[in-house]
Amino acid sequence: MVSLRRPFLRNFRGSDAHCLPEAALWSQMRSRLGLQDQREAHMATRKDLLKAQAFTSRRMIASFINRDPDDPTPPLRRVGMASFVSLMIAIIMVAGYTLIGLLRPGSNPGWKTGGVVISDTQAGALFIYHEGQDMLQPVADVATARLLAGGLDAAGMPRTTNVKTDALVGMKQADMRGIPGAPRQLPDAANMSGYPIKMCSTAPNNNSERFVTLEFRAETPASDNFAFVAEHSDNSRYLIFNGKKHRLWDLPERNALMSSGLPAVAVGNAWIAAIPEGVPIAPLQIDAPKSDNNKFLSGMARADVARTRNADDAGQRQYFTQTEEGLVRISYLDAEALLLLHHNGDTNAVRQLDPSDMAKFRNAPDRRTPGLPWDEPRGPSKEASLRDVSVCATWLSADDEVPVLSYGDKTPDFDRSLYKINAGNTFDIIQMAPLTGALLRNSQAQSDTPVTFLVTNGRKYAIPDQASRAALGYKDVQPVAVPGGFLAQIPEGLPERSSLSNSSITIIRPDAPTRER
């Protein structure tokens, strides 16, 4: 064979053929003849490489799991088959229970348990099960159901279980119990409203009547704080500023009124009652003997009023009066009350002190009424009168003991022909979405007082203790602190001396008067 190859190769040798190895000569020959190496013609593609990797991985897994790399059975076939069979069994069981529930409704075996509210979903009735007597206790409302199921030491809201009427057939039932006036439904704790709380006196209608409205989670105030005079139906007048009301000392028989420069609005008795109480504004008690006239300052007598420019602010004035101590500093409102008492409100009776006079009394003692500002309260910045716009007070957060005053705010829409103006006992409109509520407490009560008030459907319901509150589902709801006068303007939902508690639950018979338990 060697003798045959070498003559053929001799035709492809060049001048340097003597230095080329035989393999190189064969390569040169194939190149000139247009031939390719068989290995080059069959290069592995990416698909071939992926198949090879899968094959190698499968053999490796089979080696670890089955101890046989050549086992043709997939290693995870048993696991997959077991999972599929388990899923099919679960589906069959669920379908079976569903079919049983359709054929035999009301077969819940866990409803005979104490401390659980039982709801008959077909009849819409509520029950409590007495384990010791094997008896059902019908209840008239959900509040009674939760209170009885929770007990006197409830730590939370009891569970509710649903049954069909057929499951209750043959069960002995006691007399129905309930709380007269209790709401048939209670708002969920997640739907309890809070701040901002806005109380408004609406803009007057065509009959010049205003309505007092109350909103929870209302919009923030539309204007800045200001001062005005609120007129009560009994002809008393209140200066409203800094979120408090201050009863004014007036002399109507003399036709002399305090703060006559501020707008006066009949906002409604309920609006006035809900505002936190401030100190009344009345003349300072000053004995007025004539013996010390001109004693401290020439031309000044007891209870006379004087004023001077504020050394720190030329736009502000400082007011003084003469007492047995001499000249003392008072507030603008104190000065106005003294002028009304002794000079019928005549501002011309105020003496203007010059710098030489003030040099003697630069350190005059402070005798103003506690709680009153030094300066004159300012009215609305834009409106000369509040008679044609709404006037509102808004509690913004738990940190605010007093509300922010505003005017011109949007008030709830309602058909005013359906409501009658209240004379001061309650709010006219309490806007709340159905099945929502609020949990309130009296901010003037002691901090450890457990009494709270559920407000829903425009009425309030007292909750006297923490256990009752927990049973009703409001253990974790933070009560909103409001003034006592505010609470008094919300209509009562329960009879007098009644509350959402076990002590107020009574026997209810359709054919007999309600009697206590």
Coordinates of C-alpha atoms in Angstrom, one line a residue:
M1 CA 0.0 0.0 0.0
V2 CA 2.9 2.3 0.6
S3 CA 4.2 1.8 -2.8
L4 CA 0.8 2.9 -4.3
R5 CA 0.5 6.1 -2.2
R6 CA 4.0 7.6 -2.8
P7 CA 3.7 7.9 -6.6
F8 CA 0.4 9.6 -6.2
L9 CA 1.8 12.0 -3.7
R10 CA 4.7 12.8 -5.9
N11 CA 2.4 14.9 -8.1
F12 CA 1.5 17.3 -5.2
R13 CA 5.0 17.9 -3.9
G14 CA 6.5 21.2 -4.5
S15 CA 10.0 22.5 -4.3
D16 CA 9.8 22.0 -0.5
A17 CA 8.2 18.6 -0.6
H18 CA 11.2 17.1 0.9
C19 CA 10.6 19.0 4.1
L20 CA 6.8 18.3 4.5
P21 CA 5.6 15.3 6.5
E22 CA 3.3 12.9 4.9
A23 CA 0.3 14.0 6.9
A24 CA 0.8 17.6 5.7
L25 CA 1.0 16.4 2.1
W26 CA -2.3 14.6 2.5
S27 CA -3.9 17.7 3.9
Q28 CA -2.6 19.7 1.0
M29 CA -3.9 17.2 -1.4
R30 CA -7.4 17.3 0.1
S31 CA -7.5 21.0 0.0
R32 CA -6.6 21.1 -3.8
L33 CA -9.2 18.5 -4.5
G34 CA -12.0 20.4 -2.6
L35 CA -12.4 17.7 0.0
Q36 CA -13.1 18.2 3.8
D37 CA -12.2 16.2 6.8
Q38 CA -15.1 14.0 7.9
R39 CA -14.8 15.4 11.5
E40 CA -15.1 19.0 10.2
A41 CA -18.2 18.1 8.1
H42 CA -20.1 16.8 11.2
M43 CA -19.5 19.5 13.9
A44 CA -21.9 19.2 17.0
T45 CA -24.7 21.8 16.9
R46 CA -26.2 23.5 20.0
K47 CA -29.1 21.2 19.9
D48 CA -26.7 18.2 20.0
L49 CA -24.9 19.8 23.0
L50 CA -28.2 20.3 24.9
K51 CA -29.2 16.7 24.3
A52 CA -25.9 15.5 25.5
Q53 CA -26.2 17.6 28.7
A54 CA -29.7 16.3 29.3
F55 CA -28.5 12.7 28.7
T56 CA -25.6 13.2 31.1
S57 CA -27.7 14.8 33.8
R58 CA -30.3 12.0 33.6
R59 CA -27.7 9.4 34.0
M60 CA -26.2 11.3 36.9
I61 CA -29.5 11.6 38.7
A62 CA -30.3 8.0 38.0
S63 CA -27.0 7.0 39.5
F64 CA -27.7 9.0 42.7
I65 CA -31.4 7.9 43.1
N66 CA -31.6 4.4 41.5
R67 CA -27.9 3.5 41.7
D68 CA -28.1 2.5 38.1
P69 CA -27.2 5.1 35.4
D70 CA -28.7 2.9 32.6
D71 CA -32.2 2.6 34.3
P72 CA -34.7 3.7 31.5
T73 CA -37.3 4.7 34.1
P74 CA -37.4 8.5 34.9
P75 CA -36.1 9.0 38.5
L76 CA -38.9 11.3 39.7
R77 CA -41.7 9.3 38.1
R78 CA -42.8 7.8 41.4
V79 CA -42.9 11.3 43.1
G80 CA -44.9 12.8 40.2
M81 CA -47.4 10.0 40.2
A82 CA -47.9 10.2 44.0
S83 CA -48.5 14.0 43.8
F84 CA -51.0 13.5 41.0
V85 CA -52.9 10.8 42.9
S86 CA -53.0 12.9 46.1
L87 CA -54.4 15.9 44.2
M88 CA -57.1 13.8 42.6
I89 CA -58.1 12.3 46.0
A90 CA -58.3 15.8 47.5
I91 CA -60.6 17.0 44.6
I92 CA -62.8 14.0 45.0
M93 CA -63.1 14.6 48.8
V94 CA -64.0 18.3 48.3
A95 CA -66.6 17.4 45.7
G96 CA -68.0 14.7 48.0
Y97 CA -68.3 17.1 51.0
T98 CA -69.9 19.7 48.7
L99 CA -72.4 17.2 47.5
I100 CA -73.2 16.2 51.0
G101 CA -73.7 19.8 52.0
L102 CA -76.1 20.3 49.2
L103 CA -78.1 17.2 50.0
R104 CA -78.0 17.6 53.8
P105 CA -77.7 21.4 54.6
G106 CA -77.2 22.7 58.1
S107 CA -75.1 19.8 59.3
N108 CA -72.4 21.8 60.9
P109 CA -71.4 19.7 63.9
G110 CA -69.5 22.4 65.8
W111 CA -72.3 24.8 66.6
K112 CA -73.2 23.3 70.0
T113 CA -70.5 25.2 71.8
G114 CA -70.7 27.8 74.5
G115 CA -69.3 31.3 74.0
V116 CA -70.3 31.3 70.3
V117 CA -72.8 33.3 68.4
I118 CA -75.0 31.0 66.3
S119 CA -76.5 32.5 63.1
D120 CA -79.4 30.8 61.4
T121 CA -78.6 31.9 57.8
Q122 CA -82.0 30.8 56.5
A123 CA -84.2 32.6 59.1
G124 CA -81.8 35.4 59.9
A125 CA -82.1 34.6 63.6
L126 CA -79.3 34.7 66.3
F127 CA -78.9 32.3 69.2
I128 CA -76.6 31.5 72.1
Y129 CA -76.1 27.9 73.1
H130 CA -76.3 27.0 76.9
E131 CA -74.1 23.9 77.3
G132 CA -75.3 23.0 80.8
Q133 CA -79.0 23.1 79.8
D134 CA -78.6 21.9 76.2
M135 CA -80.8 24.9 75.2
L136 CA -80.8 27.7 72.7
Q137 CA -81.1 31.3 73.8
P138 CA -82.7 33.5 71.0
V139 CA -81.4 37.1 71.0
A140 CA -83.0 40.1 69.4
D141 CA -79.9 41.9 68.2
V142 CA -76.2 41.3 67.4
A143 CA -75.0 43.4 70.4
T144 CA -76.9 41.2 72.8
A145 CA -75.6 38.0 71.1
R146 CA -72.0 39.1 71.4
L147 CA -72.4 40.3 75.0
L148 CA -74.0 37.0 76.1
A149 CA -71.5 34.9 74.2
G150 CA -68.5 36.9 75.5
G151 CA -69.6 36.9 79.1
L152 CA -68.8 39.4 81.9
D153 CA -65.0 39.0 81.4
A154 CA -64.8 39.0 77.7
A155 CA -61.3 39.5 76.2
G156 CA -62.4 39.8 72.6
M157 CA -65.3 39.4 70.2
P158 CA -66.8 35.9 70.2
R159 CA -66.8 33.7 67.1
T160 CA -69.9 33.4 64.9
T161 CA -70.9 30.1 63.4
N162 CA -73.5 29.7 60.6
V163 CA -76.1 26.9 60.6
K164 CA -79.2 26.0 58.6
T165 CA -82.7 25.9 60.2
D166 CA -82.8 22.1 59.9
A167 CA -79.9 21.8 62.3
L168 CA -81.9 23.5 65.0
V169 CA -85.0 21.4 64.7
G170 CA -86.0 19.9 68.1
M171 CA -83.8 22.2 70.2
K172 CA -85.4 23.6 73.3
Q173 CA -85.4 27.5 73.2
A174 CA -85.5 29.9 76.1
D175 CA -87.2 33.3 76.1
M176 CA -85.8 35.9 73.7
R177 CA -83.5 38.4 75.2
G178 CA -82.2 41.7 74.0
I179 CA -81.4 45.4 74.7
P180 CA -84.3 47.7 73.8
G181 CA -83.2 50.2 71.3
A182 CA -79.9 48.5 70.5
P183 CA -78.8 48.7 66.8
R184 CA -79.7 45.5 64.8
Q185 CA -76.2 45.7 63.2
L186 CA -72.9 46.8 64.5
P187 CA -70.2 48.5 62.3
D188 CA -67.0 46.5 61.9
A189 CA -64.0 47.8 63.8
A190 CA -62.3 48.5 60.4
N191 CA -65.1 50.9 59.5
M192 CA -64.9 53.1 62.6
S193 CA -64.3 56.7 61.7
G194 CA -62.3 59.3 63.4
Y195 CA -60.5 62.6 62.8
P196 CA -61.0 65.1 61.3
I197 CA -64.4 65.8 63.0
K198 CA -66.2 68.8 61.6
M199 CA -69.2 70.5 63.1
C200 CA -70.8 73.2 60.9
S201 CA -73.6 75.8 61.0
T202 CA -74.8 75.8 57.4
A203 CA -75.3 78.9 55.4
P204 CA -78.8 80.2 56.0
N205 CA -81.7 79.0 53.7
N206 CA -84.4 81.2 52.3
N207 CA -86.0 81.3 55.8
S208 CA -82.8 82.5 57.4
E209 CA -82.6 79.1 59.2
R210 CA -79.3 77.4 59.8
F211 CA -78.7 73.6 60.4
V212 CA -76.0 72.2 62.6
T213 CA -74.2 69.3 60.9
L214 CA -71.6 66.8 62.1
E215 CA -69.2 64.9 59.9
F216 CA -66.5 62.3 60.7
R217 CA -63.4 62.0 58.5
A218 CA -64.3 65.3 57.0
E219 CA -62.2 67.6 54.9
T220 CA -59.6 69.9 56.5
P221 CA -60.7 73.5 57.2
A222 CA -60.9 75.9 54.3
S223 CA -59.9 79.1 56.1
D224 CA -57.8 80.4 58.9
N225 CA -58.7 80.8 62.6
F226 CA -60.6 83.9 63.6
A227 CA -63.0 85.3 66.2
F228 CA -66.7 86.0 66.1
V229 CA -69.7 86.4 68.4
A230 CA -72.2 83.5 68.6
E231 CA -75.8 84.4 69.5
H232 CA -77.9 82.0 71.5
S233 CA -81.7 81.7 71.3
D234 CA -81.9 82.9 75.0
N235 CA -80.2 86.2 73.9
S236 CA -76.9 85.3 75.6
R237 CA -73.8 85.9 73.5
Y238 CA -70.5 84.1 73.3
L239 CA -67.1 85.2 72.0
I240 CA -65.7 82.3 70.0
F241 CA -61.9 82.4 69.5
N242 CA -59.0 80.0 69.8
G243 CA -61.4 77.1 69.7
K244 CA -63.3 78.0 72.9
K245 CA -66.5 79.9 73.8
H246 CA -66.5 82.8 76.4
R247 CA -69.8 84.1 77.6
L248 CA -69.9 87.8 77.3
W249 CA -71.1 90.2 80.0
D250 CA -73.6 92.4 78.3
L251 CA -76.1 95.1 79.4
P252 CA -79.0 94.6 77.0
E253 CA -81.1 97.0 79.0
R254 CA -78.6 99.8 78.2
N255 CA -78.2 98.5 74.6
A256 CA -74.5 98.1 75.3
L257 CA -72.8 95.0 74.0
M258 CA -69.2 93.7 74.2
S259 CA -67.2 92.9 71.1
S260 CA -69.6 94.8 68.9
G261 CA -66.9 95.2 66.3
L262 CA -66.9 91.4 65.5
P263 CA -69.5 89.7 63.3
A264 CA -72.4 88.2 65.3
V265 CA -74.0 85.0 64.0
A266 CA -76.9 82.8 65.3
V267 CA -75.0 79.6 64.6
G268 CA -77.4 77.4 66.5
N269 CA -77.6 76.3 70.2
A270 CA -76.2 72.9 69.5
W271 CA -73.1 74.4 67.8
I272 CA -72.5 76.7 70.8
A273 CA -73.0 73.8 73.3
A274 CA -70.5 71.6 71.5
I275 CA -67.6 74.1 71.7
P276 CA -65.2 73.7 74.7
E277 CA -65.9 76.0 77.6
G278 CA -63.7 79.0 78.2
V279 CA -63.7 81.6 81.0
P280 CA -66.5 84.0 81.0
I281 CA -65.7 87.6 80.2
A282 CA -66.9 89.9 83.0
P283 CA -65.7 93.1 84.7
L284 CA -62.9 92.7 87.2
Q285 CA -64.1 93.0 90.8
I286 CA -62.6 96.3 91.9
D287 CA -63.8 98.3 94.9
A288 CA -64.2 101.9 93.9
P289 CA -63.8 104.2 96.9
K290 CA -63.1 107.9 96.1
S291 CA -60.3 108.3 98.7
D292 CA -57.5 107.3 96.3
N293 CA -58.5 109.3 93.3
N294 CA -55.4 110.9 91.7
K295 CA -53.3 109.0 94.3
F296 CA -51.4 107.0 91.8
L297 CA -51.9 108.9 88.6
S298 CA -53.4 112.3 88.1
G299 CA -56.9 112.1 86.7
M300 CA -57.2 108.3 87.3
A301 CA -59.8 106.8 89.7
R302 CA -60.6 103.3 90.7
A303 CA -61.7 101.1 87.7
D304 CA -60.7 103.7 85.2
V305 CA -59.1 102.4 82.0
A306 CA -55.9 103.7 80.4
R307 CA -53.9 102.5 77.4
T308 CA -50.6 103.1 75.8
R309 CA -48.7 101.9 72.8
N310 CA -46.8 98.6 73.1
A311 CA -43.1 99.3 73.2
D312 CA -42.4 96.1 71.2
D313 CA -45.2 96.4 68.7
A314 CA -46.5 99.8 67.7
G315 CA -49.7 98.2 66.3
Q316 CA -50.7 96.7 69.6
R317 CA -51.9 98.6 72.7
Q318 CA -51.5 97.8 76.4
Y319 CA -54.4 98.4 78.8
F320 CA -54.3 99.4 82.5
T321 CA -56.7 100.1 85.3
Q322 CA -56.4 101.5 88.7
T323 CA -57.0 99.4 91.8
E324 CA -56.0 99.6 95.5
E325 CA -52.5 98.3 94.3
G326 CA -52.2 101.2 91.9
L327 CA -52.0 100.9 88.1
V328 CA -52.2 97.2 87.0
R329 CA -52.1 95.8 83.5
I330 CA -55.2 94.1 82.1
S331 CA -56.3 92.5 78.8
Y332 CA -58.2 94.2 76.1
L333 CA -61.4 92.2 77.0
D334 CA -61.0 93.1 80.7
A335 CA -60.8 96.8 79.7
E336 CA -63.9 96.5 77.4
A337 CA -65.9 94.9 80.3
L338 CA -64.9 97.7 82.7
L339 CA -65.8 100.4 80.1
L340 CA -69.2 98.7 79.7
L341 CA -69.9 98.6 83.4
H342 CA -68.7 102.1 84.4
H343 CA -68.9 104.1 81.2
N344 CA -71.6 102.3 79.1
G345 CA -69.0 101.2 76.7
D346 CA -67.8 104.7 75.8
T347 CA -64.3 104.4 74.4
N348 CA -63.8 108.1 74.8
A349 CA -63.4 107.4 78.6
V350 CA -60.1 105.6 78.0
R351 CA -57.2 107.7 79.0
Q352 CA -54.1 107.7 76.7
L353 CA -50.9 107.4 78.8
D354 CA -47.8 109.2 77.6
P355 CA -44.2 108.0 78.0
S356 CA -43.7 110.0 81.2
D357 CA -46.7 108.3 82.8
M358 CA -45.5 104.9 81.8
A359 CA -42.1 105.5 83.2
K360 CA -43.7 105.2 86.7
F361 CA -45.6 102.0 85.9
R362 CA -43.3 100.1 83.6
N363 CA -43.4 97.0 85.9
A364 CA -47.1 97.2 86.6
P365 CA -48.4 93.8 87.9
D366 CA -50.5 91.5 85.7
R367 CA -54.2 91.4 86.8
R368 CA -55.8 90.2 83.6
T369 CA -58.5 87.4 83.7
P370 CA -56.6 84.0 83.3
G371 CA -57.1 82.4 79.9
L372 CA -57.8 85.6 78.0
P373 CA -55.3 87.0 75.4
W374 CA -53.7 90.4 75.9
D375 CA -54.8 91.8 72.6
E376 CA -58.1 92.4 70.8
P377 CA -59.5 89.3 69.1
R378 CA -59.5 89.6 65.3
G379 CA -62.4 88.8 63.1
P380 CA -62.4 87.1 59.6
S381 CA -59.7 88.4 57.3
K382 CA -61.8 88.4 54.1
E383 CA -65.5 88.6 55.0
A384 CA -66.9 91.6 56.8
S385 CA -69.9 89.4 57.9
L386 CA -70.5 85.7 58.4
R387 CA -74.2 85.9 57.9
D388 CA -74.3 84.3 54.4
V389 CA -71.7 81.5 54.8
S390 CA -71.2 78.4 56.8
V391 CA -69.3 78.6 60.1
C392 CA -67.4 75.4 61.2
A393 CA -65.3 74.0 64.0
T394 CA -63.0 71.1 63.2
W395 CA -61.1 68.8 65.6
L396 CA -58.1 67.7 63.5
S397 CA -56.3 65.1 65.7
A398 CA -56.1 63.6 69.2
D399 CA -53.4 66.2 70.1
D400 CA -55.9 69.1 69.6
E401 CA -58.0 69.8 72.6
V402 CA -59.8 72.6 70.9
P403 CA -61.1 72.8 67.3
V404 CA -60.0 75.1 64.5
L405 CA -62.5 77.7 63.3
S406 CA -63.3 78.2 59.7
Y407 CA -66.0 79.6 57.4
G408 CA -67.3 79.0 53.9
D409 CA -66.7 75.3 54.1
K410 CA -68.8 72.8 52.1
T411 CA -71.5 71.2 54.3
P412 CA -73.4 67.9 53.8
D413 CA -76.1 67.9 51.1
F414 CA -79.6 67.0 52.4
D415 CA -83.2 67.8 51.8
R416 CA -83.8 70.6 54.3
S417 CA -87.5 70.3 54.1
L418 CA -87.4 66.9 55.8
Y419 CA -85.7 68.2 59.0
K420 CA -86.8 70.5 61.8
I421 CA -84.5 72.9 63.4
N422 CA -83.6 71.7 66.9
A423 CA -83.6 74.2 69.8
G424 CA -80.2 73.1 71.1
N425 CA -80.7 69.6 72.2
T426 CA -79.1 67.7 69.3
F427 CA -77.3 68.1 66.0
D428 CA -79.7 68.4 63.0
I429 CA -77.6 66.2 60.7
I430 CA -75.0 63.5 61.5
Q431 CA -73.5 62.4 58.2
M432 CA -72.2 58.8 58.4
A433 CA -72.1 56.1 55.7
P434 CA -74.3 53.0 56.4
L435 CA -72.6 50.4 58.7
T436 CA -69.9 52.8 59.7
G437 CA -69.4 54.4 63.1
A438 CA -67.2 56.2 65.6
L439 CA -66.1 55.4 69.2
L440 CA -66.1 58.5 71.3
R441 CA -65.2 59.4 74.9
N442 CA -65.6 62.4 77.1
S443 CA -62.4 64.4 77.1
Q444 CA -63.4 66.1 80.4
A445 CA -63.7 62.7 82.2
Q446 CA -60.8 61.1 84.0
S447 CA -58.3 59.3 81.8
D448 CA -58.9 55.9 83.4
T449 CA -62.7 56.1 82.9
P450 CA -63.7 53.1 80.7
V451 CA -67.0 54.6 79.5
T452 CA -67.1 55.1 75.7
F453 CA -69.9 55.8 73.2
L454 CA -70.6 54.0 69.9
V455 CA -72.0 56.4 67.3
T456 CA -73.7 54.8 64.4
N457 CA -76.8 55.6 62.3
G458 CA -76.8 59.1 63.8
R459 CA -77.2 58.0 67.4
K460 CA -75.0 57.2 70.4
Y461 CA -74.9 54.1 72.5
A462 CA -73.0 54.0 75.8
I463 CA -70.5 51.2 76.5
P464 CA -69.8 51.2 80.2
D465 CA -66.7 48.9 80.6
Q466 CA -63.8 47.4 78.8
A467 CA -65.2 43.9 78.8
S468 CA -68.4 45.0 77.0
R469 CA -66.3 46.9 74.5
A470 CA -64.1 43.9 73.8
A471 CA -67.2 41.6 73.3
L472 CA -68.7 44.0 70.8
G473 CA -65.5 43.9 68.8
Y474 CA -64.0 47.3 69.6
K475 CA -61.2 46.4 72.0
D476 CA -58.5 47.7 69.7
V477 CA -60.3 50.8 68.5
Q478 CA -58.9 54.0 69.9
P479 CA -61.7 56.2 71.3
V480 CA -61.9 59.8 70.0
A481 CA -61.9 62.4 72.8
V482 CA -64.5 65.1 72.4
P483 CA -66.0 67.7 74.9
G484 CA -68.9 66.6 77.1
G485 CA -71.1 69.3 75.5
F486 CA -70.3 67.8 72.1
L487 CA -71.5 64.3 73.2
A488 CA -74.7 65.8 74.6
Q489 CA -75.7 67.0 71.2
I490 CA -75.7 63.4 69.7
P491 CA -79.2 61.8 70.1
E492 CA -79.4 58.9 72.5
G493 CA -80.1 55.5 70.9
L494 CA -81.0 53.7 74.2
P495 CA -83.5 54.4 77.0
E496 CA -82.3 56.3 80.0
R497 CA -79.9 54.3 82.3
S498 CA -79.4 51.7 79.6
S499 CA -76.2 50.7 77.8
L500 CA -74.6 48.1 75.6
S501 CA -73.8 45.8 78.4
N502 CA -75.0 42.5 80.0
S503 CA -76.7 44.5 82.8
S504 CA -79.1 46.0 80.3
I505 CA -80.2 42.8 78.6
T506 CA -83.9 42.0 79.3
I507 CA -86.4 39.4 78.3
I508 CA -88.4 40.4 75.2
R509 CA -91.8 38.9 74.5
P510 CA -94.0 40.1 71.6
D511 CA -97.2 39.8 73.7
A512 CA -96.0 41.2 77.0
P513 CA -94.2 44.4 78.2
T514 CA -90.5 44.3 78.5
R515 CA -89.3 43.4 82.0
E516 CA -85.8 43.2 83.5
R517 CA -83.8 40.1 83.6

